[in-house]
mmCIF file of C-alpha atoms in Angstrom:
data_model
loop_
_atom_site.group_PDB
_atom_site.id
_atom_site.type_symbol
_atom_site.label_atom_id
_atom_site.label_comp_id
_atom_site.label_asym_id
_atom_site.label_seq_id
_atom_site.Cartn_x
_atom_site.Cartn_y
_atom_site.Cartn_z
ATOM 1 C CA MET A 259 154.135 111.766 81.622
ATOM 2 C CA ARG A 260 153.630 108.771 81.451
ATOM 3 C CA ARG A 261 153.351 107.597 78.340
ATOM 4 C CA HIS A 262 151.169 103.774 77.119
ATOM 5 C CA ALA A 263 151.584 102.034 74.201
ATOM 6 C CA ASN A 264 148.072 102.024 73.668
ATOM 7 C CA ARG A 265 146.349 104.812 71.758
ATOM 8 C CA LEU A 266 143.926 106.499 69.952
ATOM 9 C CA LYS A 267 143.028 105.695 66.746
ATOM 10 C CA ARG A 268 140.043 107.061 65.657
ATOM 11 C CA ILE A 269 136.599 107.732 66.000
ATOM 12 C CA THR A 270 133.647 106.035 65.470
ATOM 13 C CA MET A 271 130.497 107.634 66.656
ATOM 14 C CA ALA A 272 128.468 110.832 67.859
ATOM 15 C CA THR A 273 125.467 109.352 69.817
ATOM 16 C CA ILE A 274 123.124 112.023 70.211
ATOM 17 C CA GLY A 275 120.284 112.024 73.248
ATOM 18 C CA ALA A 276 117.211 112.892 71.276
ATOM 19 C CA VAL A 277 114.015 113.035 71.879
ATOM 20 C CA ASP A 278 112.635 112.770 68.832
ATOM 21 C CA VAL A 279 114.568 109.748 66.628
ATOM 22 C CA GLU A 280 112.530 109.853 63.804
ATOM 23 C CA GLN A 281 113.009 112.898 63.045
ATOM 24 C CA ALA A 282 116.734 113.543 63.606
ATOM 25 C CA LYS A 283 116.825 110.312 61.562
ATOM 26 C CA GLU A 284 115.163 113.171 58.440
ATOM 27 C CA TRP A 285 116.920 116.291 60.055
ATOM 28 C CA TYR A 286 120.403 113.417 58.844
ATOM 29 C CA ARG A 287 119.379 112.731 55.408
ATOM 30 C CA ASP A 288 116.581 115.446 54.375
ATOM 31 C CA TRP A 289 119.951 118.042 54.583
ATOM 32 C CA LEU A 290 123.013 116.435 55.639
ATOM 33 C CA ASP A 291 122.815 113.554 52.906
ATOM 34 C CA TYR A 292 123.363 110.849 55.874
ATOM 35 C CA HIS A 293 121.905 107.247 54.872
ATOM 36 C CA LEU A 294 120.659 105.581 56.943
ATOM 37 C CA VAL A 295 123.455 102.614 58.425
ATOM 38 C CA ASP A 296 120.433 100.825 61.655
ATOM 39 C CA GLU A 297 117.771 101.041 63.830
ATOM 40 C CA GLY A 298 116.446 99.516 66.288
ATOM 41 C CA SER A 299 115.936 99.118 69.905
ATOM 42 C CA VAL A 300 119.298 99.134 72.232
ATOM 43 C CA PRO A 301 120.613 95.941 73.743
ATOM 44 C CA GLU A 302 120.036 96.053 77.328
ATOM 45 C CA ALA A 303 123.919 94.969 77.051
ATOM 46 C CA TRP A 304 124.784 98.424 74.833
ATOM 47 C CA ALA A 305 122.707 100.572 77.714
ATOM 48 C CA LEU A 306 124.487 98.561 80.831
ATOM 49 C CA SER A 307 128.292 99.376 79.279
ATOM 50 C CA TRP A 308 127.115 103.092 79.258
ATOM 51 C CA GLY A 309 125.998 103.674 82.478
ATOM 52 C CA ALA A 310 122.318 104.037 81.464
ATOM 53 C CA PRO A 311 120.373 101.433 82.318
ATOM 54 C CA ALA A 312 116.344 103.649 81.675
ATOM 55 C CA SER A 313 118.089 103.718 77.248
ATOM 56 C CA ALA A 314 117.539 99.375 77.573
ATOM 57 C CA GLY A 315 114.567 99.213 75.181
ATOM 58 C CA ARG A 316 114.495 102.507 73.336
ATOM 59 C CA ARG A 317 115.183 103.723 69.927
ATOM 60 C CA TYR A 318 118.340 104.467 68.291
ATOM 61 C CA ALA A 319 119.163 105.023 65.054
ATOM 62 C CA VAL A 320 122.702 104.609 63.094
ATOM 63 C CA LEU A 321 123.074 106.740 60.569
ATOM 64 C CA GLY A 322 126.698 107.762 58.054
ATOM 65 C CA PRO A 323 127.757 110.294 55.890
ATOM 66 C CA ALA A 324 126.946 110.449 52.110
ATOM 67 C CA THR A 325 130.730 108.517 51.502
ATOM 68 C CA GLY A 326 129.963 104.794 52.925
ATOM 69 C CA GLU A 327 132.958 105.621 55.349
ATOM 70 C CA ASP A 328 132.600 104.371 58.994
ATOM 71 C CA VAL A 329 132.449 107.364 60.832
ATOM 72 C CA PHE A 330 128.831 108.030 62.154
ATOM 73 C CA VAL A 331 125.844 109.623 64.560
ATOM 74 C CA ARG A 332 123.805 107.530 66.961
ATOM 75 C CA ALA A 333 120.660 109.086 67.475
ATOM 76 C CA VAL A 334 119.037 107.460 70.979
ATOM 77 C CA GLU A 335 115.287 108.293 72.168
ATOM 78 C CA ILE A 336 115.348 109.865 75.799
ATOM 79 C CA GLU A 337 112.865 111.935 76.991
ATOM 80 C CA ARG A 338 112.442 115.234 77.167
ATOM 81 C CA VAL A 339 114.917 117.479 79.901
ATOM 82 C CA PRO A 340 113.028 120.951 79.739
ATOM 83 C CA ASP A 341 115.400 122.767 80.965
ATOM 84 C CA PHE A 342 118.573 121.702 78.629
ATOM 85 C CA GLN A 343 120.860 124.861 76.902
ATOM 86 C CA THR A 344 123.361 124.333 74.242
ATOM 87 C CA LEU A 345 126.902 125.291 75.685
ATOM 88 C CA THR A 346 126.205 125.740 78.916
ATOM 89 C CA SER A 347 128.153 122.340 80.965
ATOM 90 C CA HIS A 348 130.260 120.492 81.135
ATOM 91 C CA GLY A 349 130.544 116.620 79.391
ATOM 92 C CA TRP A 350 130.574 116.427 74.844
ATOM 93 C CA ALA A 351 129.481 119.564 74.044
ATOM 94 C CA ALA A 352 129.485 119.310 69.978
ATOM 95 C CA ILE A 353 130.361 117.870 67.011
ATOM 96 C CA GLU A 354 132.472 119.056 64.071
ATOM 97 C CA MET A 355 131.923 117.565 59.950
ATOM 98 C CA THR A 356 134.471 118.537 57.263
ATOM 99 C CA VAL A 357 132.704 120.307 54.184
ATOM 100 C CA ALA A 358 133.843 121.453 50.882
ATOM 101 C CA ASP A 359 132.521 125.060 50.974
ATOM 102 C CA VAL A 360 131.358 126.763 54.391
ATOM 103 C CA ASP A 361 129.946 128.633 52.341
ATOM 104 C CA VAL A 362 127.805 126.653 49.726
ATOM 105 C CA VAL A 363 127.189 124.645 53.274
ATOM 106 C CA LEU A 364 125.449 127.876 54.386
ATOM 107 C CA LYS A 365 123.112 128.482 51.707
ATOM 108 C CA LYS A 366 121.740 125.396 51.290
ATOM 109 C CA LEU A 367 120.645 124.497 54.922
ATOM 110 C CA GLU A 368 118.999 128.238 55.178
ATOM 111 C CA ARG A 369 115.260 126.207 54.781
ATOM 112 C CA SER A 370 116.144 123.775 56.863
ATOM 113 C CA PRO A 371 114.458 122.724 60.748
ATOM 114 C CA PHE A 372 118.503 123.600 61.410
ATOM 115 C CA ARG A 373 119.246 126.797 63.820
ATOM 116 C CA VAL A 374 121.968 128.107 63.085
ATOM 117 C CA ILE A 375 124.088 129.705 66.017
ATOM 118 C CA GLY A 376 127.534 130.664 63.738
ATOM 119 C CA LEU A 377 127.315 132.523 60.846
ATOM 120 C CA PRO A 378 131.016 131.328 58.626
ATOM 121 C CA ARG A 379 133.793 133.143 59.617
ATOM 122 C CA ALA A 380 137.582 131.577 60.023
ATOM 123 C CA VAL A 381 138.576 130.910 63.120
ATOM 124 C CA THR A 382 141.300 133.006 63.215
ATOM 125 C CA SER A 383 141.994 135.994 62.437
ATOM 126 C CA GLY A 384 143.556 135.314 58.482
ATOM 127 C CA SER A 385 143.710 131.095 58.917
ATOM 128 C CA PRO A 386 141.845 129.679 55.811
ATOM 129 C CA ILE A 387 139.914 127.282 57.939
ATOM 130 C CA ARG A 388 136.771 128.459 58.130
ATOM 131 C CA ALA A 389 133.345 127.546 60.217
ATOM 132 C CA MET A 390 130.201 128.154 60.928
ATOM 133 C CA GLN A 391 128.039 126.282 63.910
ATOM 134 C CA MET A 392 124.210 125.212 63.582
ATOM 135 C CA VAL A 393 121.360 122.996 66.497
ATOM 136 C CA GLY A 394 120.140 120.055 64.973
ATOM 137 C CA PRO A 395 117.222 117.427 66.381
ATOM 138 C CA ALA A 396 118.424 116.557 69.750
ATOM 139 C CA GLU A 397 120.163 120.348 70.791
ATOM 140 C CA GLU A 398 123.423 119.740 69.833
ATOM 141 C CA VAL A 399 126.039 121.253 68.421
ATOM 142 C CA ILE A 400 127.112 120.880 64.711
ATOM 143 C CA TYR A 401 130.098 123.064 64.150
ATOM 144 C CA LEU A 402 130.949 122.841 59.651
ATOM 145 C CA THR A 403 134.195 123.241 58.764
ATOM 146 C CA GLY A 404 136.124 123.694 55.465
ATOM 147 C CA ASN A 405 139.791 124.314 54.794
ATOM 148 C CA THR A 406 140.600 126.232 51.511
ATOM 149 C CA GLY A 407 144.767 126.412 52.547
ATOM 150 C CA ASP A 408 147.037 123.309 52.519
ATOM 151 C CA ARG A 409 144.829 120.400 54.609
ATOM 152 C CA LEU A 410 148.366 118.005 55.434
ATOM 153 C CA ALA A 411 149.738 120.310 57.084
ATOM 154 C CA SER A 412 146.828 121.276 59.236
ATOM 155 C CA ASN A 413 145.994 117.308 59.558
ATOM 156 C CA HIS A 414 142.145 118.379 58.139
ATOM 157 C CA PRO A 415 140.753 115.421 56.147
ATOM 158 C CA GLU A 416 139.723 115.673 52.980
ATOM 159 C CA PRO A 417 136.121 116.076 51.715
ATOM 160 C CA GLN A 418 134.839 113.448 49.616
ATOM 161 C CA THR A 419 131.144 115.324 49.947
ATOM 162 C CA LEU A 420 130.090 118.241 50.366
ATOM 163 C CA ILE A 421 128.617 117.558 54.145
ATOM 164 C CA ASP A 422 131.591 114.735 54.851
ATOM 165 C CA ARG A 423 132.684 112.774 58.327
ATOM 166 C CA VAL A 424 132.652 114.141 61.441
ATOM 167 C CA PHE A 425 136.440 114.610 61.768
ATOM 168 C CA ILE A 426 136.712 116.272 65.977
ATOM 169 C CA MET A 427 134.969 116.157 69.406
ATOM 170 C CA VAL A 428 134.263 118.884 70.986
ATOM 171 C CA LEU A 429 134.653 118.494 75.061
ATOM 172 C CA ALA A 430 133.912 121.187 77.491
ATOM 173 C CA GLY A 431 135.381 121.121 81.093
ATOM 174 C CA PRO A 432 136.329 123.559 84.173
ATOM 175 C CA ASP A 433 140.222 122.154 84.313
ATOM 176 C CA ILE A 434 140.814 122.012 81.245
ATOM 177 C CA GLY A 435 144.835 120.683 82.490
ATOM 178 C CA ILE A 436 143.136 118.144 83.918
ATOM 179 C CA LEU A 437 142.214 117.313 80.568
ATOM 180 C CA LYS A 438 144.325 116.995 78.793
ATOM 181 C CA LYS A 439 146.318 115.325 81.424
ATOM 182 C CA PHE A 440 143.567 112.248 81.781
ATOM 183 C CA TYR A 441 143.858 111.957 77.472
ATOM 184 C CA LEU A 442 147.542 112.073 77.374
ATOM 185 C CA GLU A 443 148.647 109.788 79.715
ATOM 186 C CA ASN A 444 146.226 107.485 78.741
ATOM 187 C CA PHE A 445 145.784 107.277 75.091
ATOM 188 C CA LYS A 446 149.435 108.332 74.318
ATOM 189 C CA LEU A 447 148.203 111.894 71.893
ATOM 190 C CA ASP A 448 149.725 114.433 70.357
ATOM 191 C CA ASP A 449 149.934 117.154 71.264
ATOM 192 C CA GLN A 450 149.183 120.625 69.560
ATOM 193 C CA GLY A 451 149.298 123.610 72.502
ATOM 194 C CA GLN A 452 147.101 125.437 74.239
ATOM 195 C CA LEU A 453 144.984 128.709 72.824
ATOM 196 C CA SER A 454 143.365 131.153 74.503
ATOM 197 C CA PHE A 455 141.075 133.781 72.057
ATOM 198 C CA PRO A 456 136.790 134.887 72.153
ATOM 199 C CA ILE A 457 134.846 132.148 70.675
ATOM 200 C CA GLN A 458 131.561 133.887 69.193
ATOM 201 C CA VAL A 459 128.902 131.285 70.595
ATOM 202 C CA LEU A 460 130.449 129.937 73.281
ATOM 203 C CA SER A 461 130.119 133.242 75.124
ATOM 204 C CA ASP A 462 126.563 134.401 72.977
ATOM 205 C CA ALA A 463 125.246 131.072 74.883
ATOM 206 C CA GLN A 464 126.856 131.777 78.177
ATOM 207 C CA GLY A 465 126.227 134.593 77.994
ATOM 208 C CA LEU A 466 129.603 136.727 78.822
ATOM 209 C CA PRO A 467 131.411 139.221 77.327
ATOM 210 C CA ALA A 468 132.107 138.812 72.929
ATOM 211 C CA ASP A 469 136.004 139.638 73.836
ATOM 212 C CA HIS A 470 136.328 136.259 77.066
ATOM 213 C CA LYS A 471 139.032 134.731 76.233
ATOM 214 C CA TYR A 472 138.603 130.941 76.426
ATOM 215 C CA LYS A 473 141.339 128.056 77.045
ATOM 216 C CA LEU A 474 141.556 125.625 73.654
ATOM 217 C CA SER A 475 143.639 122.607 72.995
ATOM 218 C CA VAL A 476 143.575 120.198 70.574
ATOM 219 C CA LEU A 477 144.988 116.779 70.646
ATOM 220 C CA VAL A 478 144.971 114.142 67.568
ATOM 221 C CA ALA A 479 144.283 111.063 67.387
ATOM 222 C CA SER A 480 146.603 108.575 64.975
ATOM 223 C CA GLU A 481 144.172 108.027 62.146
ATOM 224 C CA ARG A 482 144.912 111.638 59.856
ATOM 225 C CA GLY A 483 142.124 113.977 60.617
ATOM 226 C CA ASN A 484 140.471 112.498 63.992
ATOM 227 C CA LYS A 485 141.287 114.949 66.663
ATOM 228 C CA LEU A 486 139.987 116.080 70.483
ATOM 229 C CA GLU A 487 139.153 119.560 70.213
ATOM 230 C CA LEU A 488 139.107 120.289 74.658
ATOM 231 C CA ASP A 489 137.404 123.882 76.278
ATOM 232 C CA GLU A 490 137.716 124.971 79.167
ATOM 233 C CA TYR A 491 133.900 126.186 80.803
ATOM 234 C CA GLU A 492 134.085 129.284 83.676
ATOM 235 C CA SER A 493 133.266 128.037 86.980
ATOM 236 C CA GLN A 494 129.279 128.204 86.564
ATOM 237 C CA PHE A 495 128.741 125.880 84.262
ATOM 238 C CA GLY A 496 129.011 122.843 85.184
ATOM 239 C CA GLU A 497 127.257 119.241 84.752
ATOM 240 C CA ARG A 498 124.120 118.520 82.364
ATOM 241 C CA PRO A 499 120.796 118.091 83.105
ATOM 242 C CA GLY A 500 119.567 114.968 81.820
ATOM 243 C CA PRO A 501 116.631 112.154 82.502
ATOM 244 C CA PRO A 502 117.811 109.385 84.900
ATOM 245 C CA ASP A 503 119.261 106.513 84.229
ATOM 246 C CA GLN A 504 119.442 107.923 80.298
ATOM 247 C CA LEU A 505 121.392 109.394 77.898
ATOM 248 C CA PRO A 506 121.196 112.906 78.169
ATOM 249 C CA PRO A 507 120.338 115.821 75.611
ATOM 250 C CA GLY A 508 122.856 116.852 73.023
ATOM 251 C CA VAL A 509 125.943 114.874 72.171
ATOM 252 C CA ALA A 510 125.257 112.114 74.927
ATOM 253 C CA MET A 511 129.709 110.496 74.459
ATOM 254 C CA ALA A 512 131.277 109.790 71.660
ATOM 255 C CA THR A 513 133.204 106.053 70.812
ATOM 256 C CA PHE A 514 136.692 106.144 69.631
ATOM 257 C CA GLU A 515 138.803 102.616 68.377
ATOM 258 C CA ALA A 516 141.869 102.501 70.287
ATOM 259 C CA ASP A 517 144.779 99.980 69.549
ATOM 260 C CA SER A 518 143.828 97.960 73.488
ATOM 261 C CA PHE A 519 142.226 98.112 76.770
ATOM 262 C CA ARG A 520 146.291 97.535 77.712
ATOM 263 C CA GLY A 521 147.615 99.536 80.155
ATOM 264 C CA LEU A 522 144.567 102.041 80.689
ATOM 265 C CA ASP A 523 143.830 104.048 84.400
ATOM 266 C CA ILE A 524 139.965 104.283 83.912
ATOM 267 C CA ASP A 525 137.236 102.486 85.886
ATOM 268 C CA PHE A 526 134.947 101.213 82.892
ATOM 269 C CA VAL A 527 130.973 101.899 83.788
ATOM 270 C CA THR A 528 131.065 97.326 83.033
ATOM 271 C CA SER A 529 133.980 95.537 81.708
ATOM 272 C CA PRO A 530 135.553 95.298 77.906
ATOM 273 C CA ALA A 531 132.678 92.906 76.257
ATOM 274 C CA PRO A 532 131.500 91.960 72.265
ATOM 275 C CA LEU A 533 128.920 94.524 72.095
ATOM 276 C CA TYR A 534 130.118 94.780 68.010
ATOM 277 C CA GLU A 535 129.368 92.989 64.974
ATOM 278 C CA GLY A 536 133.842 92.469 65.232
ATOM 279 C CA TYR A 537 135.340 94.724 68.242
ATOM 280 C CA VAL A 538 134.781 94.532 72.199
ATOM 281 C CA ALA A 539 133.947 97.769 73.804
ATOM 282 C CA ALA A 540 133.193 99.849 77.326
ATOM 283 C CA THR A 541 133.085 102.552 78.348
ATOM 284 C CA PHE A 542 133.973 105.200 80.397
ATOM 285 C CA PHE A 543 132.602 108.934 82.901
ATOM 286 C CA GLY A 544 136.254 111.420 82.203
ATOM 287 C CA PRO A 545 136.763 114.044 84.920
ATOM 288 C CA ALA A 546 134.092 116.662 82.566
ATOM 289 C CA GLY A 547 131.341 114.050 83.956
ATOM 290 C CA GLU A 548 131.716 112.958 79.527
ATOM 291 C CA ARG A 549 130.642 109.168 78.931
ATOM 292 C CA THR A 550 133.504 108.243 76.410
ATOM 293 C CA GLU A 551 132.685 104.497 74.507
ATOM 294 C CA ILE A 552 136.264 102.918 73.487
ATOM 295 C CA MET A 553 135.517 100.028 70.858
ATOM 296 C CA VAL A 554 138.879 97.084 69.996
ATOM 297 C CA ARG A 555 138.474 95.148 67.853
ATOM 298 C CA GLU A 556 138.792 91.310 68.628
ATOM 299 C CA ARG A 557 141.866 89.664 67.715
#
């Protein structure tokens, strides 16, 4: 397999397409202990780079974990999409956050407006990794994952607060082999192999039998505790509906820091440009139609 010197280092931001940005700010602040980092109107340069020109001028807010770590959730205003259903279309499907104790988190969120769609359970039989799933203000799916085992062995970040940072971005597509080939060849990620097992929240959302097995693969970035999960959906699920020329609903885009743009066999929407302080950035549409933003530090 052809390998390049450049590599994804870490997740820097998960962007959600929200009808009500103020509501998103409140939910993340009041229940996940996230704080406001930045807000304003989407600059035209951002919108054009994302391939979403109609997002220019729309409201956005950037939120960060209580630890102050620079891994963010960005809510960008979109028009309502009445026929959108979570976990039934291709693209970025979920955000996964590391937590200190998933059972304590569930108790904290009992009276919250977040909609719990999966109660805490081991990800596989006997695993020390336990996760729950919920739906947020932008119809984004959030996995909350705790690990009572050897976090170092599983490349799981050490949570510094009850609900900490995003450490996995989940991508859904029609062919896991195509997704793996694209991200491995372009970004030299570590491949943790491929599994096949039932995923209850997916079968519930998709109306498939509880024992339906999904193909799943995890790719690992260079900085500890930063991963991509790839999920393969059945052929009846396809492109995500969205408002014209805006970001889509749910998890709209994933942003990663990379070493370099050199050697990437990728057609970016626009050429890399200094969109963020200290960083050059550009966005591409991946094999499943996902928007992926790459940031590289200015030299």
